[in-house]
Coordinates of C-alpha atoms in Angstrom, one line a residue:
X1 CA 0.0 0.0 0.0
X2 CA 2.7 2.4 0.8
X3 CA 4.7 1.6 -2.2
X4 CA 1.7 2.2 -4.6
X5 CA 1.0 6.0 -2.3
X6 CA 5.3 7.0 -2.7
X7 CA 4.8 7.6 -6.7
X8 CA 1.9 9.7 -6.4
X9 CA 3.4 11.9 -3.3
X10 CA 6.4 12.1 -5.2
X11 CA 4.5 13.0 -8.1
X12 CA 2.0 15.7 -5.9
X13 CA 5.4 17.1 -4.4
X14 CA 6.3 18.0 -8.1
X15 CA 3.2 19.2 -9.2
X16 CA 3.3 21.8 -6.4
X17 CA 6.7 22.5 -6.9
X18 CA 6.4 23.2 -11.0
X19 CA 3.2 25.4 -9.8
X20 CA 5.1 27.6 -7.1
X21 CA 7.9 28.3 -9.8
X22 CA 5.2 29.2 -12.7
X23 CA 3.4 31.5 -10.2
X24 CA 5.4 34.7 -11.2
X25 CA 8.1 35.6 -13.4
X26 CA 10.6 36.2 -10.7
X27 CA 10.3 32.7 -9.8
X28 CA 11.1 31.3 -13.2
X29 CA 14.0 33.0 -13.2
X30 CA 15.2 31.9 -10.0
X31 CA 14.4 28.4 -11.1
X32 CA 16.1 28.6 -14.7
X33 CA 19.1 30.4 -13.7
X34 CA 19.8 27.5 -10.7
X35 CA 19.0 25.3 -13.4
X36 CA 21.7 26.5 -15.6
X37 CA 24.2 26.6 -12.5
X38 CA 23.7 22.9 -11.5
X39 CA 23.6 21.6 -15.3
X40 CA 27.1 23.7 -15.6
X41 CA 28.2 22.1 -12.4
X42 CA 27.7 19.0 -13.9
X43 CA 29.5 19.3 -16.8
X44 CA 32.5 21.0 -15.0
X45 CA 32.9 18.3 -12.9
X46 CA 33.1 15.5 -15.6
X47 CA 36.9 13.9 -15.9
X48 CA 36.7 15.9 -20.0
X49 CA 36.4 19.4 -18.7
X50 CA 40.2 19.0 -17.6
X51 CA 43.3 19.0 -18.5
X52 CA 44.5 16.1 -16.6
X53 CA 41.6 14.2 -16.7
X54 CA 40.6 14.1 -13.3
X55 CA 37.0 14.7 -12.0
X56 CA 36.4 18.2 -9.6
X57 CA 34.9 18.0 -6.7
X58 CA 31.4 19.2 -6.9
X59 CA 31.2 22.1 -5.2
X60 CA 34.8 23.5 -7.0
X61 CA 32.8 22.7 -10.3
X62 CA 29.3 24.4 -8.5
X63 CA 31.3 27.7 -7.7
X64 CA 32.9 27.4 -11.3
X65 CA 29.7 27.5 -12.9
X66 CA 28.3 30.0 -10.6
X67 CA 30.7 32.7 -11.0
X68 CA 31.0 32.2 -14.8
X69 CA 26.4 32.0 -15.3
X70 CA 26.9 35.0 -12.8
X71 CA 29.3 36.6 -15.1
X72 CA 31.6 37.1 -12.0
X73 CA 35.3 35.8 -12.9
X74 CA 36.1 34.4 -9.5
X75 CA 37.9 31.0 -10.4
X76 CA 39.3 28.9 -8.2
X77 CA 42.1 27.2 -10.4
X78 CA 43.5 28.9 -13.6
X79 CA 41.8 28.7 -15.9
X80 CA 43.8 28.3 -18.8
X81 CA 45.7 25.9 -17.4
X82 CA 43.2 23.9 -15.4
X83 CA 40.6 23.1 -17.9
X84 CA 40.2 21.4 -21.4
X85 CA 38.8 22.8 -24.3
X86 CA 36.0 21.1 -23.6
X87 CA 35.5 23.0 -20.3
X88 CA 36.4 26.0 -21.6
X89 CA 33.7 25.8 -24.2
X90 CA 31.2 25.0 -21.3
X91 CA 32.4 28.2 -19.3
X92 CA 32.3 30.6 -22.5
X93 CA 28.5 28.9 -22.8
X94 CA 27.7 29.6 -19.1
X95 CA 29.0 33.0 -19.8
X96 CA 26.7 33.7 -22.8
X97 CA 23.6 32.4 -21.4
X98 CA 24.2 34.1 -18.0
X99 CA 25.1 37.4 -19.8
X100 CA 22.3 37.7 -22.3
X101 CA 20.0 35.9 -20.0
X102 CA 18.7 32.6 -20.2
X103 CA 15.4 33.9 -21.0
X104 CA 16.4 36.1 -24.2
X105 CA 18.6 32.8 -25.4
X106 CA 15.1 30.8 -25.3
X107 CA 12.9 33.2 -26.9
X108 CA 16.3 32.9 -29.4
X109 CA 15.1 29.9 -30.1
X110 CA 11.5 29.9 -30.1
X111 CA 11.9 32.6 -32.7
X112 CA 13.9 30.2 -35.0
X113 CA 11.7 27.6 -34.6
X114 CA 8.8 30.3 -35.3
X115 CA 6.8 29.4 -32.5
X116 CA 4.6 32.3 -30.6
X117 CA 6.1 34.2 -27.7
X118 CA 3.0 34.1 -25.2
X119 CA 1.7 36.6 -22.6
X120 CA 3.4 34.5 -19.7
X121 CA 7.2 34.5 -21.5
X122 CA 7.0 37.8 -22.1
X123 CA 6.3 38.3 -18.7
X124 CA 9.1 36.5 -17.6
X125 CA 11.2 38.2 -20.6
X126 CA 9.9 42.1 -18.6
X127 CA 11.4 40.6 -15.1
X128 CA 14.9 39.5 -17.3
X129 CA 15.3 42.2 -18.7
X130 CA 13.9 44.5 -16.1
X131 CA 11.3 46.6 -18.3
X132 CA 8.6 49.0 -17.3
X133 CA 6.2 47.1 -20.0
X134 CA 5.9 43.9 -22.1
X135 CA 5.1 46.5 -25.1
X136 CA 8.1 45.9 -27.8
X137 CA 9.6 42.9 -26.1
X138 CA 10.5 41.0 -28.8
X139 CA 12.1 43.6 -31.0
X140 CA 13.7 44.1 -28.0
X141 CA 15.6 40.5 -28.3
X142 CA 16.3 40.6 -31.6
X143 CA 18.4 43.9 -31.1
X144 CA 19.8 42.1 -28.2
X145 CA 20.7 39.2 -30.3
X146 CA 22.2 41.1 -32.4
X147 CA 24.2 43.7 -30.9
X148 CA 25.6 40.9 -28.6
X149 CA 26.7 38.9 -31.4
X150 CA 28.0 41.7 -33.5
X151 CA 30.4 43.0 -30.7
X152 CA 31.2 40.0 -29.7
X153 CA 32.4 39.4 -33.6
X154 CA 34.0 42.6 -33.8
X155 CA 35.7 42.0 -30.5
X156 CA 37.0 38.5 -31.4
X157 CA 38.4 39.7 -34.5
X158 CA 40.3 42.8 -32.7
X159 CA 41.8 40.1 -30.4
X160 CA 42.7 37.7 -33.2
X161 CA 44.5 40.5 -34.9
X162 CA 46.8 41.1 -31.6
X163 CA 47.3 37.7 -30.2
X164 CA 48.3 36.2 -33.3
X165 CA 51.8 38.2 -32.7
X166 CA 52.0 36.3 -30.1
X167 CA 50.8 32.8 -31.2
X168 CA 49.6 30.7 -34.2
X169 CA 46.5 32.1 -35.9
X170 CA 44.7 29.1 -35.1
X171 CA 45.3 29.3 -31.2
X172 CA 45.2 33.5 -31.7
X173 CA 41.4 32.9 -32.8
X174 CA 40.9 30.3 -30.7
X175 CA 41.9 33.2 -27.8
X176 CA 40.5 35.8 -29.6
X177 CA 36.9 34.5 -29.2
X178 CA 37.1 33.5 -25.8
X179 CA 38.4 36.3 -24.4
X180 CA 36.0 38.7 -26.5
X181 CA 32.6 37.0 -25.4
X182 CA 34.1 36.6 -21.6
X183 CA 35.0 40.4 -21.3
X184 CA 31.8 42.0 -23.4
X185 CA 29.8 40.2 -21.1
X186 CA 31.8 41.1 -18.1
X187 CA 32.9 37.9 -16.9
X188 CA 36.1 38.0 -16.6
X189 CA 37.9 35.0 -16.9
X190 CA 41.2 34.7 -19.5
X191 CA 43.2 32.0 -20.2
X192 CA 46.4 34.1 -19.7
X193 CA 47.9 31.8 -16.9
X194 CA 49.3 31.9 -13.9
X195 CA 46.2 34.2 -12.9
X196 CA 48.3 37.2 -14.6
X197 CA 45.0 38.2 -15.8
X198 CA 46.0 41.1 -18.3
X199 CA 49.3 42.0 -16.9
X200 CA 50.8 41.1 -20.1
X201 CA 49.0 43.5 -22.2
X202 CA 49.2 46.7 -19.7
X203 CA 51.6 48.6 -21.8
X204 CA 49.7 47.8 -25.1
X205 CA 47.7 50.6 -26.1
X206 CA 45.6 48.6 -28.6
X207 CA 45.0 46.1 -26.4
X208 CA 43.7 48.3 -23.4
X209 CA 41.5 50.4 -25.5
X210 CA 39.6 47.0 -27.6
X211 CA 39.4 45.2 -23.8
X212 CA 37.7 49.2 -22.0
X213 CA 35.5 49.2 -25.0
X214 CA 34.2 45.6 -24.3
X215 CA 33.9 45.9 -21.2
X216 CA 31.8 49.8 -21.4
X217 CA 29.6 48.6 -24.1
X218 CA 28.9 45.6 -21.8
X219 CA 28.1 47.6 -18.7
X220 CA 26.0 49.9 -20.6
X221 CA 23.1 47.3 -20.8
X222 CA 21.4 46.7 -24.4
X223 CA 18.7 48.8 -23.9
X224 CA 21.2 51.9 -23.7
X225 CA 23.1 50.3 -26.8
X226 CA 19.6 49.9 -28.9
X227 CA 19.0 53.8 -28.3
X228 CA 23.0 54.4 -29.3
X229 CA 22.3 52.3 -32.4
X230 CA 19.2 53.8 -33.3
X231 CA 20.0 57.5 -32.7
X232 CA 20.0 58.6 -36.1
X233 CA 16.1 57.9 -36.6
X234 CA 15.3 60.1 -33.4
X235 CA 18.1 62.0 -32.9
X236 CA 17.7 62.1 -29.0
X237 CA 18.3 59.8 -26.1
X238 CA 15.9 58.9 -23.6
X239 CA 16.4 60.2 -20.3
X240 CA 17.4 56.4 -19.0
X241 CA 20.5 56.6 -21.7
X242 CA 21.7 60.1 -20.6
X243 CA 21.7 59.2 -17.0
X244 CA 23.3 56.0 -17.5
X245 CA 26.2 57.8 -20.2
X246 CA 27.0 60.7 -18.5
X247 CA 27.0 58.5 -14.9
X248 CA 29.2 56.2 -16.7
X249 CA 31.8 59.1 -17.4
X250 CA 31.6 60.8 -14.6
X251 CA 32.9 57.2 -12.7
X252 CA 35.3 56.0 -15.3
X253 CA 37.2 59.9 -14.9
X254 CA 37.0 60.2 -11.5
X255 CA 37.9 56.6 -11.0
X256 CA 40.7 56.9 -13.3
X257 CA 41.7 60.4 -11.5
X258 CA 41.5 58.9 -8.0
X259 CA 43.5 56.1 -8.4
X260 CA 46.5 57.6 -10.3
X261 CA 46.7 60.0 -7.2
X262 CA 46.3 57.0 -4.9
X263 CA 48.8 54.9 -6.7
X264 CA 51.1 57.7 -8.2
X265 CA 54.2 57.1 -6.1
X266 CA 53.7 53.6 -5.4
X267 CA 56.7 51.4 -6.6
X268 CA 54.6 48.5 -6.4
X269 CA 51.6 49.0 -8.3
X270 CA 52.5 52.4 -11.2
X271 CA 54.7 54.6 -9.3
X272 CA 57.8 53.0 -11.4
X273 CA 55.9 53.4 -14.8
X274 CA 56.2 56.5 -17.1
X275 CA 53.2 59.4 -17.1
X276 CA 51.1 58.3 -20.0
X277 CA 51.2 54.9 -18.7
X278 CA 50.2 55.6 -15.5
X279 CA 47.4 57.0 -16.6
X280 CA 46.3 54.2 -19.6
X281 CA 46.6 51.7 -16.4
X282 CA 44.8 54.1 -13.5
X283 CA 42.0 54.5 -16.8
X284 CA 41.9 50.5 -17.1
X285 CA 41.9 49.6 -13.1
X286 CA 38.7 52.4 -13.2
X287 CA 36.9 50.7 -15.9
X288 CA 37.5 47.2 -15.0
X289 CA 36.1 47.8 -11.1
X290 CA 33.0 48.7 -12.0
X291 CA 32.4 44.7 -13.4
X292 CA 34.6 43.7 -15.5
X293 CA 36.8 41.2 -13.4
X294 CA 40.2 41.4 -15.8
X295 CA 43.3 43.4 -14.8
X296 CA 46.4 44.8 -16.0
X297 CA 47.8 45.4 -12.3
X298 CA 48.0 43.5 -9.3
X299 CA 45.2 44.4 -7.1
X300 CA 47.2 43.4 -4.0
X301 CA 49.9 45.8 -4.5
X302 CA 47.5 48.7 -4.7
X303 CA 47.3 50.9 -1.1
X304 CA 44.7 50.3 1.4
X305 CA 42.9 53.4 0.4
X306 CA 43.0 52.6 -3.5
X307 CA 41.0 49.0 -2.9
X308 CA 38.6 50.5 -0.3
X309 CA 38.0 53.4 -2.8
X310 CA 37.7 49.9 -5.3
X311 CA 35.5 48.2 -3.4
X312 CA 33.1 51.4 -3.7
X313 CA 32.9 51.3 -7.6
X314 CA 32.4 47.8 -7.6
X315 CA 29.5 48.5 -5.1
X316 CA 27.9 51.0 -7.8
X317 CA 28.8 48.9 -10.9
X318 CA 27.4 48.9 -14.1
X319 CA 24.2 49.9 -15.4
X320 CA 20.2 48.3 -15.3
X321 CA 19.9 45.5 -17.8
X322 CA 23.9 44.8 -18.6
X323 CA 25.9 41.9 -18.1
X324 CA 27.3 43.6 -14.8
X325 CA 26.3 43.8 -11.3
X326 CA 25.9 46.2 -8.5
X327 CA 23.9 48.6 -7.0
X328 CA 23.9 50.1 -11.1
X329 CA 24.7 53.5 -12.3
X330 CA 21.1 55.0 -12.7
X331 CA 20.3 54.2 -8.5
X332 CA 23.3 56.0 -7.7
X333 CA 21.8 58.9 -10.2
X334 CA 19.1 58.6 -8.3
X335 CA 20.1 59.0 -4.3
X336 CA 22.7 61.7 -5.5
X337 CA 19.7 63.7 -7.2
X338 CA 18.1 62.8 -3.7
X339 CA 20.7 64.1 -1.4
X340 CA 21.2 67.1 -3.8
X341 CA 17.1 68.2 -3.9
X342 CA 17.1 67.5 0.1
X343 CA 20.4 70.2 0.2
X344 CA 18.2 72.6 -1.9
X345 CA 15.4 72.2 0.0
X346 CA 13.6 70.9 -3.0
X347 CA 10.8 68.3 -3.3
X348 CA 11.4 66.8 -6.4
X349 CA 14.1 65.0 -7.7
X350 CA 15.4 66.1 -11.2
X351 CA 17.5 64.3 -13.9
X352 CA 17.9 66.5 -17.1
X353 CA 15.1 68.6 -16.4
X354 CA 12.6 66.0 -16.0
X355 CA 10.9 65.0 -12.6
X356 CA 11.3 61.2 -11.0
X357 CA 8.3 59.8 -9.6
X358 CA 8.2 58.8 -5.7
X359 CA 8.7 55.7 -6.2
X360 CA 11.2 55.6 -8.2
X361 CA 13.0 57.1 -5.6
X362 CA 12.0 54.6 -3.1
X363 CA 13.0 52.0 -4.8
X364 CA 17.1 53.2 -5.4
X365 CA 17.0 53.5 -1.4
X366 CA 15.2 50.2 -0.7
X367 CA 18.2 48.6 -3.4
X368 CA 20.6 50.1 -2.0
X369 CA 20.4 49.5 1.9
X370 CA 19.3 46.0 0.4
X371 CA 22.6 45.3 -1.3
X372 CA 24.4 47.1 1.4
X373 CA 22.8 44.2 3.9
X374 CA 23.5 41.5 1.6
X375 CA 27.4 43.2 1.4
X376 CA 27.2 43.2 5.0
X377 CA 26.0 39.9 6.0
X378 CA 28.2 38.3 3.6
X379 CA 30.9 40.4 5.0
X380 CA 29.9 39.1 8.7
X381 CA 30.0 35.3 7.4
X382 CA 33.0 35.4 5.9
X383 CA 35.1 37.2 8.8
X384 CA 33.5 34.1 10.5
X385 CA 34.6 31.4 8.4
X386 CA 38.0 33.0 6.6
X387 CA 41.6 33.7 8.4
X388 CA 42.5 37.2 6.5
X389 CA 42.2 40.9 6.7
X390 CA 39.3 42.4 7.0
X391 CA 39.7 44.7 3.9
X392 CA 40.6 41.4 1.8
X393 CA 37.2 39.5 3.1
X394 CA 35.4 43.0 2.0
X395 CA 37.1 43.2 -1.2
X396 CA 36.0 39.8 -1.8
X397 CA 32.6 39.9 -0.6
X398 CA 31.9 43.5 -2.4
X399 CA 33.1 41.8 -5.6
X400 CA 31.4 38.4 -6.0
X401 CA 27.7 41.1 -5.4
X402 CA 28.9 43.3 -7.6
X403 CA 29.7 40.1 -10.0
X404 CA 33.2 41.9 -10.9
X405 CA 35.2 39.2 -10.6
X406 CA 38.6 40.9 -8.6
X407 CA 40.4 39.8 -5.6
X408 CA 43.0 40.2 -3.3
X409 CA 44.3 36.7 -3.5
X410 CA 41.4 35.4 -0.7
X411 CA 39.6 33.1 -3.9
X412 CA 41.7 30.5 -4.1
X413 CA 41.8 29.6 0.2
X414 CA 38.2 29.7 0.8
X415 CA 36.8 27.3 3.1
X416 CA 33.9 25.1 2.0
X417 CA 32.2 27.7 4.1
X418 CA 33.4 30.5 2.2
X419 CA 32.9 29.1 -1.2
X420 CA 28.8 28.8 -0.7
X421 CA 28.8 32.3 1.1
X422 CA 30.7 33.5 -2.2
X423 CA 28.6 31.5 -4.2
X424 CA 25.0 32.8 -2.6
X425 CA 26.3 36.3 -3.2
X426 CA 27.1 35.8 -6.6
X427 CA 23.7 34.2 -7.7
X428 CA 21.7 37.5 -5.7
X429 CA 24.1 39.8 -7.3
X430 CA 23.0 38.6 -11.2
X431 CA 19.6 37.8 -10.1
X432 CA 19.2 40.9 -8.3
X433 CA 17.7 41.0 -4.4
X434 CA 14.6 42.5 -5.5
X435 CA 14.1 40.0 -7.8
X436 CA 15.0 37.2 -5.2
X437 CA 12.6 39.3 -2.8
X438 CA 9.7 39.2 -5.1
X439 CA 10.0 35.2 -5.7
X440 CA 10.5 34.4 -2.3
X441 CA 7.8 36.2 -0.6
X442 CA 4.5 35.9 -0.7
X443 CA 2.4 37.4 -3.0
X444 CA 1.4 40.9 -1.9
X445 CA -2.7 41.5 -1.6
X446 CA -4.8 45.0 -2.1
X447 CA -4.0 47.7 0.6
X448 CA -7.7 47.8 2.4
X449 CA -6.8 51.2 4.2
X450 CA -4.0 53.7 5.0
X451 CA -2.4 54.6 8.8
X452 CA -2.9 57.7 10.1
X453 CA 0.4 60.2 9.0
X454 CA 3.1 59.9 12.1
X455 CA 5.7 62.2 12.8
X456 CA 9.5 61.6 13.3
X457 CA 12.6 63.7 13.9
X458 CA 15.4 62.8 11.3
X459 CA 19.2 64.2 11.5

């Protein structure tokens, strides 16, 4: 009797479970990206994704697959050396998926196969790529699609060019491609070796300007590159694309500008390197912060204040609807128009002459004292579990959020501990903790009345 009863509440257990994932789009993408994470993990860990042969131990292969579907760059062995081609194929694959979006890569398909995009996938395609309206959606993926693919060509080719100095054309290509899909969509793993990262390349002009392009086109999100590409029809930029442009700048400058003061006389890091190449690296090390996980200098050499002032742009990050993390560019628009209208004694809050709504408000100071608890508690746990400097646990806590993708050397010794901390804050940094908010709670219900208005002294 009990045998014939396991099937069916085995079976009832599913049912419910396939239900509670369907229930909202938040939900589905919690469920898909996991998906992708474990199937990765999977493949990772078979004896063909290395070199030698030899299986990895699950949860090596589990925070593999997370940080590169998470488009983060932490790695735990080299990766150049460690894995086969075959792995490396399966982390370029993570990459794409995770930095499109798994979503966008299905409805990919389903437009190939010419099947209808319903009401409900659209949905989910709004939450993924975090949309006001489902109105346009699917013009909207195509010009992902395609912008993705076509910098990601033009990127590959640019690196071709340049590593096949340095290597047969075949292996140059080979390179080429990797690299070029890894850093537009602001992964940051290389296969440089020996965890040099960029190091290599830091006095190469060329190769400093192709990788800062990459990686600022990436950060921009698609929905700022569609209004770049379609310019010319309306010859003006939404207010999103101004705020998220002239943010970027204003970061990348005084990034670059703070850290060649920081690091100016510093033997260790640029201080023995001549003026204009102080300043191509201090432009690289601002650039790359903010998500893009690759390096041309070792962040461990820098001074305490420069990786403090590093852990705040990785905290900020890139912009809504990129392949990079963070609090993004357009919230920190946001509480800095806050702050300045509170200064002013102003009610509103302005961006380019054009008033934000309340809740718009709201919601960049619910995200960011959100992200600053996540920060935190990860923070906590890992001074816990983790023998090193504070300022090192930080670093690497801020930067697994933030999915950038740069430490101080902690990666490599985390406890088992450490590695599922790191690996929960790199899956709510891509998701987003809103997003993980909104599939985890319960669903809210209609607001039957109002409190009476309180009073509270502030300051």
């Amino acid at each position: 009797m009990h045998d014939l009863e396991y099937p069916y509440e085995v079976t009832s257990l599913i049912k419910k479970a396939v239900r509670w994932f369907s229930a909202s789009p938040p939900r589905t993408l919690l469920l898909g990206f996991s998906f992708i994470i474990f199937l990765g993990a999977l493949l990772l860990s078979l004896p063909i994704s290395s070199v030698s042969g030899q299986t990895m131990s699950f949860i090596d292969a589990l925070f593999t697959s997370t940080s590169a579907t998470c488009v983060t760059g932490l790695v735990l062995f080299d990766t150049g050396a460690y894995f086969s081609t075959f792995g490396h194929w399966v982390i370029l694959l993570l990459i794409q998926i995770g930095g499109i979006g798994f979503m966008t890569m299905a409805t990919l398909f389903a437009l190939i196969l010419r099947r209808r995009i319903s009401l409900k996938e659209r949905l989910i395609l709004q939450e993924s790529l975090n949309q006001g309206s489902i109105e346009g959606l699917v013009r909207l993926v195509r010009k992902v699609i395609f912008y993705a693919l076509a910098l990601e060509t033009v990127g590959a080719i640019l690196y071709t060019i340049r590593f096949s100095i340095d290597m047969p054309l075949g292996r140059a290509m080979y390179h080429g491609v990797f690299h070029s899909i890894s850093i537009f969509n602001n992964a940051g793993f290389d296969l440089s070796g020996d965890f040099t990262s960029f190091s290599k390349y830091s006095s190469d002009l060329y190769m400093n300007i192709v990788s800062m392009g990459l990686i600022i086109l990436g950060g921009f999100g698609f929905i700022v590159l569609a209004d770049l590409f379609d310019w010319k029809k309306k010859w003006k930029f939404s207010l999103h694309t101004k705020v998220v442009l002239s943010v970027s700048a204003a970061l990348i400058v005084v990034g670059a500008l703070i850290i060649l003061i920081f690091e100016f006389t510093n033997s260790r890091s640029i201080g023995e390197e001549g003026f204009g190449q102080k300043v191509l690296m201090s432009f690289f090390q601002s650039v790359t912060t903010r998500s893009g996980g690759v390096t041309t200098v070792d962040i461990t050499e820098f001074r305490q204040a420069t990786q403090f002032f590093i852990i705040i742009l990785m905290f900020i990050g890139a912009s809504p609807g990129s392949t990079g993390g963070g609090i993004k560019t357009t919230t920190f628009a946001v509480l800095v128009g806050a702050v300045l209208a509170m200064i002013r004694g102003k009610e509103d809050v302005v961006l380019f002459r054009l008033r934000l709504a309340q809740e718009r408000v709201y919601k960049a100071v619910t995200v960011t004292l959100f992200c600053i608890g996540i920060v935190l508690l990860g923070t906590l746990v890992l001074s816990t579990t983790e023998d090193a400097a504070f300022l090192k646990i930080l670093f690497e806590a801020t930067s697994a959020f933030g999915t950038v993708g740069l430490s101080m050397g902690l990666t490599g010794d985390l406890t088992l501990a450490g590695k599922l901390t790191i690996i929960f804050l790199m899956f709510i940094g891509r998701l987003g903790p809103l997003t993980l908010t909104y599939a985890l709670g319960p669903k809210p219900g209609r607001v039957l009345y109002r409190h009476a208005e309180g009073k509270i002294i502030i300051g």
